[in-house]
Amino acid sequence: MTACVAERRTALAITADGSYAARLTLPPASPGADGGARRGEDGGGGGGGAGGVRDTYGEGGRQQQGDGSGDAWFPERWTLDGPEPYAVPLPLDQPEEPDTDVLPLADGRVLVRRRVADRHDFCLLYPTGHATGHPTAGNGNGYGTGYGYGAGDGGGAGYGGGQRAGLGARGRPAGPAHGRPAGPGHPAWRSPAGRAGGPVTGQLPVGGVACEELDLLPPSPDGRRAYALTYGPHSTTVWLVAGASSGPERIAEVRGRCSGGVWLDRTGRMLALDRRSDDGVVKAVAVDLARGGEVTPLLQITDESNDRLLLADPDSGLLLIRSDAPGREWLGWGVLGSSLPVRFPECLRPADGRTVTPFAVQPGQALTPEGCAVALRIDGGGGSWIGVWRPAGRRLHELPAPEGWLAGAGLWTRDGVLRLPYATGAVPCGMSYLTVPSDPLGGGPAPKRARKPEPEPAPGPGPAPEEESGPSAAPAPPAHRPAHRPVPLQQAPLIGRRPPG
């Protein structure tokens, strides 16, 4: 349904079909004197700072707990395709490092990437049921899941609707912590339920890659595979790190330093990357993973502009682009395979002190890309909030984020309902449903132009700003739409065009 934007790491990664999600999190804090959990003043999305998890856990992503501990990170899987979302904790005998990456797969397993010395190791985590025994006693919150891990006397709200397992706020069993010595009194590790009766997590190692720097790509469209990028002096390598027959497999090598990562189709064959050339200019290119990494130019608005692809919808072909072609970085849109120019709506003009980043596109709008609803994360001095915009509407609706929103995460239904995951002390796993205002998709006066071209000289490539009112300048697509293919968007002039008719 959507993909998390690779331009900025989000607090929750969601599979392309919206069935599962995963994040790296911490055990709930022990209750404070006022009866509330000491997890910060604000749940994240609705208050100060740039993101829910980072704000909740303090500077550097570490939770500031009342007892001074708080770096017992562990993966957590969310199930989103049922009547109500619920979370399953996937802790092991040792905590994860704060820079560990997690990625959900469509079968419910969670891929984990860990940095170990000079290599990056991968494993798949999955729940295996519950153990028998007695959890560590303590003042922890109840940790219930749909799997009913263990049993205990912990109080407080549980995850989902299963049994509760006591979270030992004082019990800290011994165990190594990625090379750091740990003992019964070590403050770095608290088992979510004690090893005797706590959650049981299965772990399947799937190999590793020896390199200095590695970045996971967003979840693949098919949900069965996972990819990553590594970097050399003059090229970037695409790796298949989950789904290969025997360990990580080198798939493609692309000349230049690449970043980003956006899937262009539903099969996981076409991958868009933002490639920096030798002269420092960044252009989005399409990489065909089925043909050994064959590279095709994707965005070339002007020769000198930096053109990055932020998000793509395979159904409609809608592309969300950030480019400095208008003179400063501006959010624009285009259609994959279309000869129409990239448009830079006036309502998305960058404002001082705030950043606008798309994170979800309404699916299922195959013939009307200009009617797709786009969800945007707006970061400013007052925190993070939601923006909703449609290319045809030319109006940005700004809405408050739910308390505890995991900023940058969300997905649309085909009916146009925006689902926003959130986590608070009272609701550790929740989903907010937002029905956004609709915009007229046509029937208005002829669109106004920001400026008219001069008779001479003939217009050349350049940005095409849009006015605030009126329907989209893009014509209605033909009844039969050819298969989408990456094309340079420099082929059509970007100013001086008139809609047909």
Coordinates of C-alpha atoms in Angstrom, one line a residue:
M1 CA 0.0 0.0 0.0
T2 CA 2.9 2.3 0.6
A3 CA 6.5 2.5 1.3
C4 CA 8.5 4.3 3.9
V5 CA 10.4 7.1 2.4
A6 CA 14.1 6.3 2.1
E7 CA 15.0 10.0 2.3
R8 CA 14.5 9.9 6.1
R9 CA 14.5 6.9 8.4
T10 CA 11.1 6.3 9.9
A11 CA 10.1 4.9 13.3
L12 CA 8.1 2.0 11.8
A13 CA 8.8 0.0 8.6
I14 CA 5.6 -1.3 6.9
T15 CA 5.4 -4.1 4.3
A16 CA 4.2 -3.0 0.9
D17 CA 0.8 -4.8 1.3
G18 CA 0.3 -3.3 4.8
S19 CA 0.0 -6.6 6.6
Y20 CA 3.0 -6.2 9.0
A21 CA 5.3 -3.6 10.4
A22 CA 8.3 -3.6 12.6
R23 CA 10.3 -1.3 14.7
L24 CA 13.1 -1.3 17.3
T25 CA 11.8 -0.3 20.7
L26 CA 12.3 -0.4 24.4
P27 CA 10.3 -2.1 27.2
P28 CA 7.7 0.1 28.8
A29 CA 9.1 2.3 31.6
S30 CA 8.2 1.7 35.2
P31 CA 5.3 3.8 36.5
G32 CA 6.3 7.1 38.1
A33 CA 5.1 8.5 41.3
D34 CA 2.0 9.9 39.5
G35 CA 1.1 6.5 38.2
G36 CA 2.1 7.3 34.6
A37 CA 5.0 5.7 32.7
R38 CA 8.1 7.8 32.6
R39 CA 8.5 7.9 28.9
G40 CA 8.8 11.7 28.3
E41 CA 6.3 14.4 28.3
D42 CA 4.9 13.6 24.9
G43 CA 4.1 10.6 22.7
G44 CA 6.0 11.9 19.8
G45 CA 3.9 12.9 16.8
G46 CA 1.7 15.4 18.5
G47 CA 4.3 17.4 20.4
G48 CA 7.8 18.8 20.3
G49 CA 10.6 17.5 18.2
A50 CA 11.0 15.9 14.9
G51 CA 9.8 12.3 15.5
G52 CA 7.8 10.2 17.9
V53 CA 10.4 7.6 18.9
R54 CA 13.3 10.0 19.2
D55 CA 11.3 12.5 21.2
T56 CA 9.9 9.8 23.5
Y57 CA 13.2 8.2 24.2
G58 CA 15.3 11.4 24.5
E59 CA 18.4 12.6 22.7
G60 CA 20.1 9.9 20.7
G61 CA 17.2 7.5 20.8
R62 CA 17.7 6.3 24.3
Q63 CA 14.8 6.2 26.7
Q64 CA 15.3 8.2 29.8
Q65 CA 13.9 5.9 32.5
G66 CA 13.5 6.7 36.1
D67 CA 16.0 4.1 37.3
G68 CA 18.7 5.3 34.9
S69 CA 18.7 2.3 32.6
G70 CA 17.1 2.2 29.3
D71 CA 19.0 0.8 26.3
A72 CA 17.5 -2.7 26.3
W73 CA 16.4 -2.4 22.7
F74 CA 14.5 -5.2 21.0
P75 CA 12.6 -5.7 17.8
E76 CA 8.8 -5.6 17.8
R77 CA 6.4 -6.8 15.1
W78 CA 3.0 -5.2 14.5
T79 CA 0.2 -7.1 12.8
L80 CA -1.9 -4.7 10.8
D81 CA -4.3 -6.8 8.7
G82 CA -6.7 -7.9 11.4
P83 CA -9.6 -6.1 13.0
E84 CA -7.3 -4.3 15.4
P85 CA -3.5 -4.0 15.3
Y86 CA -1.4 -5.8 17.9
A87 CA 2.3 -6.0 18.7
V88 CA 4.5 -9.1 19.3
P89 CA 7.8 -8.4 21.1
L90 CA 10.8 -10.4 19.6
P91 CA 13.5 -10.1 22.3
L92 CA 16.5 -12.4 22.5
D93 CA 18.9 -13.1 25.4
Q94 CA 20.7 -9.9 24.8
P95 CA 19.6 -6.4 23.8
E96 CA 20.0 -4.9 20.4
E97 CA 22.2 -1.9 19.7
P98 CA 20.4 1.3 19.0
D99 CA 21.6 1.4 15.4
T100 CA 20.2 -2.0 14.6
D101 CA 17.8 -2.0 11.6
V102 CA 14.6 -4.1 11.3
L103 CA 12.5 -4.8 8.3
P104 CA 9.2 -6.8 8.2
L105 CA 8.5 -9.5 5.7
A106 CA 5.0 -10.5 4.4
D107 CA 5.2 -13.9 6.1
G108 CA 5.4 -12.3 9.5
R109 CA 9.2 -12.7 10.1
V110 CA 11.4 -9.7 10.8
L111 CA 14.8 -9.2 9.2
V112 CA 17.4 -7.8 11.6
R113 CA 20.7 -6.2 10.5
R114 CA 23.4 -5.9 13.1
R115 CA 26.8 -4.4 12.9
V116 CA 29.5 -6.8 14.1
A117 CA 33.1 -5.6 13.9
D118 CA 33.8 -5.0 10.2
R119 CA 30.7 -6.7 8.8
H120 CA 26.9 -6.6 8.8
D121 CA 25.1 -9.7 9.9
F122 CA 21.5 -10.6 9.1
C123 CA 19.0 -12.9 10.8
L124 CA 15.2 -13.5 10.7
L125 CA 13.2 -13.4 13.9
Y126 CA 9.9 -15.0 14.5
P127 CA 7.7 -15.9 17.5
T128 CA 7.7 -19.5 18.5
G129 CA 5.0 -19.5 21.2
H130 CA 5.6 -19.1 24.9
A131 CA 7.8 -20.6 27.5
T132 CA 6.8 -22.1 30.9
G133 CA 8.0 -20.9 34.2
H134 CA 7.8 -17.8 36.2
P135 CA 8.7 -14.3 35.0
T136 CA 10.9 -12.1 37.0
A137 CA 8.9 -10.2 39.6
G138 CA 8.9 -6.5 39.6
N139 CA 6.9 -3.4 39.0
G140 CA 6.8 -3.7 35.2
N141 CA 3.8 -3.0 33.0
G142 CA 1.8 -6.0 31.7
Y143 CA 3.1 -7.2 28.3
G144 CA 0.2 -9.0 26.7
T145 CA 0.2 -10.1 23.1
G146 CA -2.0 -12.1 20.8
Y147 CA 0.4 -15.0 21.4
G148 CA -0.1 -14.9 25.2
Y149 CA 3.6 -15.0 26.2
G150 CA 4.0 -16.6 29.6
A151 CA 2.1 -15.5 32.6
G152 CA 2.8 -13.0 35.3
D153 CA 1.5 -10.5 37.8
G154 CA 2.6 -7.4 36.0
G155 CA 0.1 -4.6 36.0
G156 CA -0.8 -2.1 33.3
A157 CA -2.0 -2.1 29.8
G158 CA -1.0 -5.0 27.5
Y159 CA -0.2 -5.3 23.8
G160 CA -3.2 -6.5 21.8
G161 CA -5.7 -8.6 23.6
G162 CA -3.7 -11.7 24.8
Q163 CA -2.5 -12.7 28.2
R164 CA -0.2 -10.5 30.2
A165 CA 3.3 -11.3 31.2
G166 CA 4.9 -9.3 34.0
L167 CA 7.7 -7.1 32.9
G168 CA 10.4 -7.2 35.6
A169 CA 11.4 -3.6 36.1
R170 CA 14.1 -4.7 38.6
G171 CA 15.0 -8.2 37.4
R172 CA 18.1 -8.1 35.1
P173 CA 19.4 -11.5 34.2
A174 CA 23.0 -11.9 33.1
G175 CA 23.9 -12.0 29.5
P176 CA 26.4 -10.5 27.0
A177 CA 25.3 -7.4 25.1
H178 CA 27.2 -7.4 21.8
G179 CA 30.6 -7.6 23.2
R180 CA 29.9 -5.6 26.4
P181 CA 30.1 -7.5 29.7
A182 CA 26.8 -7.9 31.5
G183 CA 25.9 -9.3 34.8
P184 CA 22.9 -9.5 37.1
G185 CA 23.3 -5.8 38.0
H186 CA 24.2 -4.5 34.6
P187 CA 22.0 -1.5 33.8
A188 CA 22.1 -2.1 30.1
W189 CA 19.7 -5.1 30.0
R190 CA 16.3 -5.9 31.3
S191 CA 14.6 -9.0 30.0
P192 CA 11.0 -8.2 28.9
A193 CA 9.6 -11.0 31.0
G194 CA 12.5 -12.9 32.5
R195 CA 14.1 -15.8 30.7
A196 CA 12.1 -18.4 32.5
G197 CA 8.7 -17.4 31.5
G198 CA 9.2 -14.7 28.9
P199 CA 8.7 -14.5 25.1
V200 CA 10.4 -17.1 23.1
T201 CA 11.9 -15.8 19.8
G202 CA 13.2 -18.0 17.0
Q203 CA 16.3 -16.7 15.2
L204 CA 17.5 -17.9 11.7
P205 CA 20.9 -16.5 10.6
V206 CA 21.0 -15.7 6.9
G207 CA 24.6 -14.6 6.5
G208 CA 26.4 -11.3 6.3
V209 CA 28.2 -8.8 4.2
A210 CA 31.7 -7.6 5.0
C211 CA 31.8 -3.8 4.4
E212 CA 32.1 -0.5 6.2
E213 CA 28.7 1.0 5.4
L214 CA 25.4 -0.7 4.5
D215 CA 21.8 0.6 4.2
L216 CA 18.7 -1.5 4.0
L217 CA 16.2 -0.6 1.2
P218 CA 12.5 -0.2 1.9
P219 CA 10.4 -3.4 2.0
S220 CA 10.2 -5.0 -1.4
P221 CA 6.8 -5.0 -3.2
D222 CA 6.5 -8.8 -3.0
G223 CA 7.3 -8.9 0.7
R224 CA 9.4 -12.0 0.4
R225 CA 12.8 -10.4 -0.2
A226 CA 14.9 -7.7 1.3
Y227 CA 17.7 -5.7 -0.4
A228 CA 20.5 -3.5 0.8
L229 CA 23.1 -1.1 -0.6
T230 CA 26.8 -1.1 0.0
Y231 CA 29.3 1.5 -1.2
G232 CA 32.7 1.4 -3.0
P233 CA 35.0 4.1 -4.1
H234 CA 33.3 4.5 -7.5
S235 CA 30.1 2.4 -7.4
T236 CA 27.2 1.2 -5.4
T237 CA 26.3 -2.5 -5.0
V238 CA 22.7 -3.8 -4.6
W239 CA 22.5 -6.9 -2.5
L240 CA 19.7 -9.4 -2.0
V241 CA 20.1 -10.0 1.8
A242 CA 16.9 -12.1 2.5
G243 CA 15.2 -14.4 0.0
A244 CA 18.4 -15.7 -1.7
S245 CA 19.1 -19.5 -1.8
S246 CA 22.3 -19.3 0.2
G247 CA 23.2 -16.1 2.0
P248 CA 23.4 -12.6 0.7
E249 CA 23.7 -12.3 -3.1
R250 CA 25.2 -9.5 -5.1
I251 CA 22.5 -8.4 -7.6
A252 CA 23.8 -5.3 -9.4
E253 CA 26.5 -2.8 -9.4
V254 CA 25.7 0.8 -10.3
R255 CA 28.4 3.4 -11.2
G256 CA 28.5 6.3 -8.8
R257 CA 27.4 6.9 -5.2
C258 CA 23.7 6.1 -4.8
S259 CA 21.2 6.8 -2.1
G260 CA 17.4 6.7 -1.6
G261 CA 15.6 3.7 -2.9
V262 CA 12.0 3.6 -4.3
W263 CA 10.2 0.7 -5.9
L264 CA 8.6 1.4 -9.3
D265 CA 6.5 -1.7 -9.9
R266 CA 4.7 -4.4 -8.0
T267 CA 7.1 -7.2 -8.7
G268 CA 10.3 -5.8 -7.2
R269 CA 12.1 -5.7 -10.5
M270 CA 12.5 -1.9 -11.1
L271 CA 14.3 0.1 -8.4
A272 CA 14.9 3.8 -8.5
L273 CA 18.1 5.2 -6.9
D274 CA 19.4 8.8 -6.6
R275 CA 22.9 8.7 -8.2
R276 CA 25.5 11.3 -7.6
S277 CA 27.7 11.9 -10.6
D278 CA 31.4 12.9 -10.6
D279 CA 30.4 16.5 -10.9
G280 CA 28.3 16.3 -7.8
V281 CA 24.9 16.5 -9.5
V282 CA 22.2 14.0 -8.2
K283 CA 19.8 12.4 -10.7
A284 CA 17.3 9.6 -10.1
V285 CA 17.9 6.5 -12.2
A286 CA 16.0 3.3 -12.7
V287 CA 17.8 0.0 -12.1
D288 CA 16.5 -3.2 -13.7
L289 CA 17.3 -5.9 -11.2
A290 CA 16.2 -8.7 -13.6
R291 CA 18.8 -7.6 -16.2
G292 CA 21.9 -7.4 -14.1
G293 CA 21.4 -3.8 -12.9
E294 CA 20.8 -2.2 -16.3
V295 CA 20.5 1.6 -15.6
T296 CA 18.0 4.0 -17.3
P297 CA 17.8 7.7 -16.7
L298 CA 14.6 8.6 -14.8
L299 CA 14.7 12.2 -13.8
Q300 CA 16.5 14.9 -15.8
I301 CA 14.6 18.1 -15.3
T302 CA 17.6 20.3 -16.2
D303 CA 21.2 19.5 -16.8
E304 CA 22.3 21.2 -13.5
S305 CA 19.4 20.4 -11.2
N306 CA 19.5 17.8 -8.4
D307 CA 16.5 15.6 -9.0
R308 CA 15.6 13.0 -6.4
L309 CA 12.7 10.6 -6.3
L310 CA 11.0 10.3 -2.9
L311 CA 8.0 8.1 -3.6
A312 CA 6.2 6.3 -6.4
D313 CA 2.9 4.6 -6.8
P314 CA 3.0 1.6 -9.1
D315 CA -0.8 1.7 -9.8
S316 CA -1.1 5.2 -11.1
G317 CA 2.5 5.9 -12.0
L318 CA 2.5 9.0 -9.7
L319 CA 6.0 10.2 -8.8
L320 CA 6.9 12.5 -5.9
I321 CA 10.1 14.4 -6.6
R322 CA 12.3 16.8 -4.8
S323 CA 14.3 19.1 -7.1
D324 CA 16.2 22.4 -7.0
A325 CA 15.3 23.1 -10.6
P326 CA 12.9 26.0 -9.5
G327 CA 15.9 27.7 -7.8
R328 CA 15.6 26.0 -4.4
E329 CA 14.5 22.6 -3.3
W330 CA 10.8 22.1 -4.1
L331 CA 8.4 19.2 -3.9
G332 CA 7.0 18.3 -7.3
W333 CA 5.1 15.6 -9.1
G334 CA 5.1 13.8 -12.4
V335 CA 3.8 10.6 -14.0
L336 CA 5.9 7.6 -14.9
G337 CA 5.9 7.0 -18.6
S338 CA 4.2 10.4 -19.4
S339 CA 5.5 13.1 -21.7
L340 CA 4.1 15.8 -19.5
P341 CA 6.5 17.9 -17.5
V342 CA 7.2 17.8 -13.8
R343 CA 5.0 20.2 -11.9
F344 CA 5.9 22.1 -8.7
P345 CA 2.7 23.1 -6.9
E346 CA 2.6 26.6 -5.3
C347 CA 1.0 25.1 -2.2
L348 CA 4.1 22.9 -1.7
R349 CA 6.5 25.8 -2.0
P350 CA 9.2 25.4 0.7
A351 CA 8.8 27.6 3.7
D352 CA 11.5 28.6 6.1
G353 CA 11.8 26.4 9.1
R354 CA 9.8 23.5 7.9
T355 CA 10.3 20.4 5.8
V356 CA 7.6 18.5 3.8
T357 CA 8.2 14.9 3.0
P358 CA 5.7 12.5 1.3
F359 CA 5.3 9.1 2.9
A360 CA 2.2 7.4 1.4
V361 CA 0.2 7.5 -1.8
Q362 CA -3.4 6.3 -2.1
P363 CA -3.3 3.0 -4.1
G364 CA -5.7 1.7 -6.8
Q365 CA -6.1 4.9 -8.8
A366 CA -4.8 3.4 -12.0
L367 CA -6.2 5.9 -14.5
T368 CA -6.2 9.1 -12.4
P369 CA -2.8 9.9 -11.0
E370 CA -3.8 13.5 -10.4
G371 CA -6.6 12.2 -8.1
C372 CA -4.3 10.2 -5.8
A373 CA -4.3 11.4 -2.2
V374 CA -0.7 11.9 -0.9
A375 CA 0.2 12.0 2.8
L376 CA 3.0 14.2 3.8
R377 CA 5.0 14.6 7.0
I378 CA 5.5 18.2 7.9
D379 CA 8.3 19.0 10.3
G380 CA 8.6 22.4 11.9
G381 CA 9.4 24.2 15.0
G382 CA 6.2 23.0 16.7
G383 CA 6.9 19.3 16.0
S384 CA 5.6 17.0 13.3
W385 CA 2.1 17.0 11.8
I386 CA 0.2 15.6 8.8
G387 CA -0.3 17.2 5.4
V388 CA -2.7 15.8 2.7
W389 CA -2.6 16.9 -0.9
R390 CA -3.8 15.8 -4.3
P391 CA -2.2 17.0 -7.6
A392 CA -5.7 18.0 -9.0
G393 CA -6.8 19.8 -5.8
R394 CA -3.8 22.1 -5.6
R395 CA -4.4 22.6 -1.9
L396 CA -2.4 21.4 1.1
H397 CA -4.6 20.3 4.0
E398 CA -2.7 20.5 7.3
L399 CA -4.0 18.3 10.1
P400 CA -2.7 17.5 13.6
A401 CA -1.0 14.1 14.1
P402 CA -2.4 11.7 16.6
E403 CA -0.6 11.6 19.9
G404 CA 2.4 9.2 19.8
W405 CA 2.4 9.1 16.0
L406 CA 5.4 7.1 14.7
A407 CA 6.3 10.0 12.5
G408 CA 6.8 9.2 8.8
A409 CA 4.8 5.9 8.9
G410 CA 1.4 5.4 7.5
L411 CA -0.6 3.8 4.7
W412 CA -3.7 4.5 2.7
T413 CA -6.7 2.3 2.0
R414 CA -8.1 2.3 -1.6
D415 CA -11.1 4.2 -0.3
G416 CA -9.0 7.1 0.8
V417 CA -8.7 6.5 4.6
L418 CA -5.3 7.3 6.0
R419 CA -4.1 4.9 8.7
L420 CA -1.5 6.3 11.1
P421 CA 0.3 4.0 13.6
Y422 CA 1.0 5.4 17.1
A423 CA 2.3 4.3 20.4
T424 CA 1.7 5.9 23.8
G425 CA 2.1 4.8 27.4
A426 CA -1.6 3.9 27.5
V427 CA -1.8 2.4 24.0
P428 CA 1.5 0.8 23.0
C429 CA 0.2 -0.4 19.6
G430 CA -2.6 1.7 18.1
M431 CA -3.9 2.8 14.7
S432 CA -5.6 6.1 14.0
Y433 CA -7.9 6.4 11.0
L434 CA -8.1 9.8 9.2
T435 CA -10.7 10.6 6.6
V436 CA -9.4 13.7 4.7
P437 CA -11.3 16.4 2.9
S438 CA -11.9 15.7 -0.7
D439 CA -10.9 18.1 -3.5
P440 CA -12.7 18.6 -6.8
L441 CA -11.0 16.7 -9.6
G442 CA -12.2 18.8 -12.5
G443 CA -15.1 20.7 -14.0
G444 CA -13.6 24.1 -13.2
P445 CA -12.2 26.9 -15.4
A446 CA -9.2 26.4 -17.5
P447 CA -6.1 26.3 -15.4
K448 CA -4.1 29.5 -14.9
R449 CA -0.4 29.6 -15.8
A450 CA 2.2 31.0 -13.5
R451 CA 3.6 32.9 -16.5
K452 CA 3.3 32.9 -20.3
P453 CA 6.2 32.1 -22.5
E454 CA 7.7 34.8 -24.6
P455 CA 7.3 34.4 -28.4
E456 CA 11.1 34.4 -28.7
P457 CA 13.2 32.6 -27.8
A458 CA 11.6 29.2 -27.7
P459 CA 11.1 27.9 -24.1
G460 CA 13.7 25.5 -22.8
P461 CA 13.8 23.1 -19.9
G462 CA 12.9 24.5 -16.5
P463 CA 10.5 24.2 -13.6
A464 CA 6.7 24.6 -14.0
P465 CA 5.2 26.2 -10.9
E466 CA 1.4 25.9 -10.5
E467 CA -1.2 28.3 -9.3
E468 CA -3.2 27.7 -6.2
S469 CA -6.7 27.4 -7.8
G470 CA -8.1 25.5 -10.6
P471 CA -7.9 21.8 -11.6
S472 CA -4.8 20.0 -12.6
A473 CA -3.2 21.0 -15.9
A474 CA -2.6 17.3 -16.6
P475 CA -5.0 15.9 -19.2
A476 CA -7.2 12.9 -18.5
P477 CA -5.2 9.8 -19.3
P478 CA -6.2 7.6 -22.3
A479 CA -8.6 4.7 -21.9
H480 CA -5.8 2.3 -22.5
R481 CA -2.6 3.1 -20.6
P482 CA 0.6 1.5 -21.8
A483 CA 2.8 -0.3 -19.3
H484 CA 4.8 2.1 -17.2
R485 CA 8.5 2.4 -18.1
P486 CA 11.1 4.7 -16.8
V487 CA 11.7 7.7 -19.1
P488 CA 13.7 10.9 -18.8
L489 CA 11.3 13.7 -17.9
Q490 CA 13.4 16.1 -19.8
Q491 CA 11.9 15.1 -23.1
A492 CA 9.1 17.6 -22.8
P493 CA 9.5 21.3 -22.3
L494 CA 8.5 22.4 -18.7
I495 CA 7.1 25.8 -19.5
G496 CA 4.8 27.1 -22.1
R497 CA 2.5 24.1 -22.4
R498 CA -1.3 24.3 -22.7
P499 CA -3.8 21.6 -21.8
P500 CA -5.4 19.9 -24.9
G501 CA -8.7 21.3 -26.0

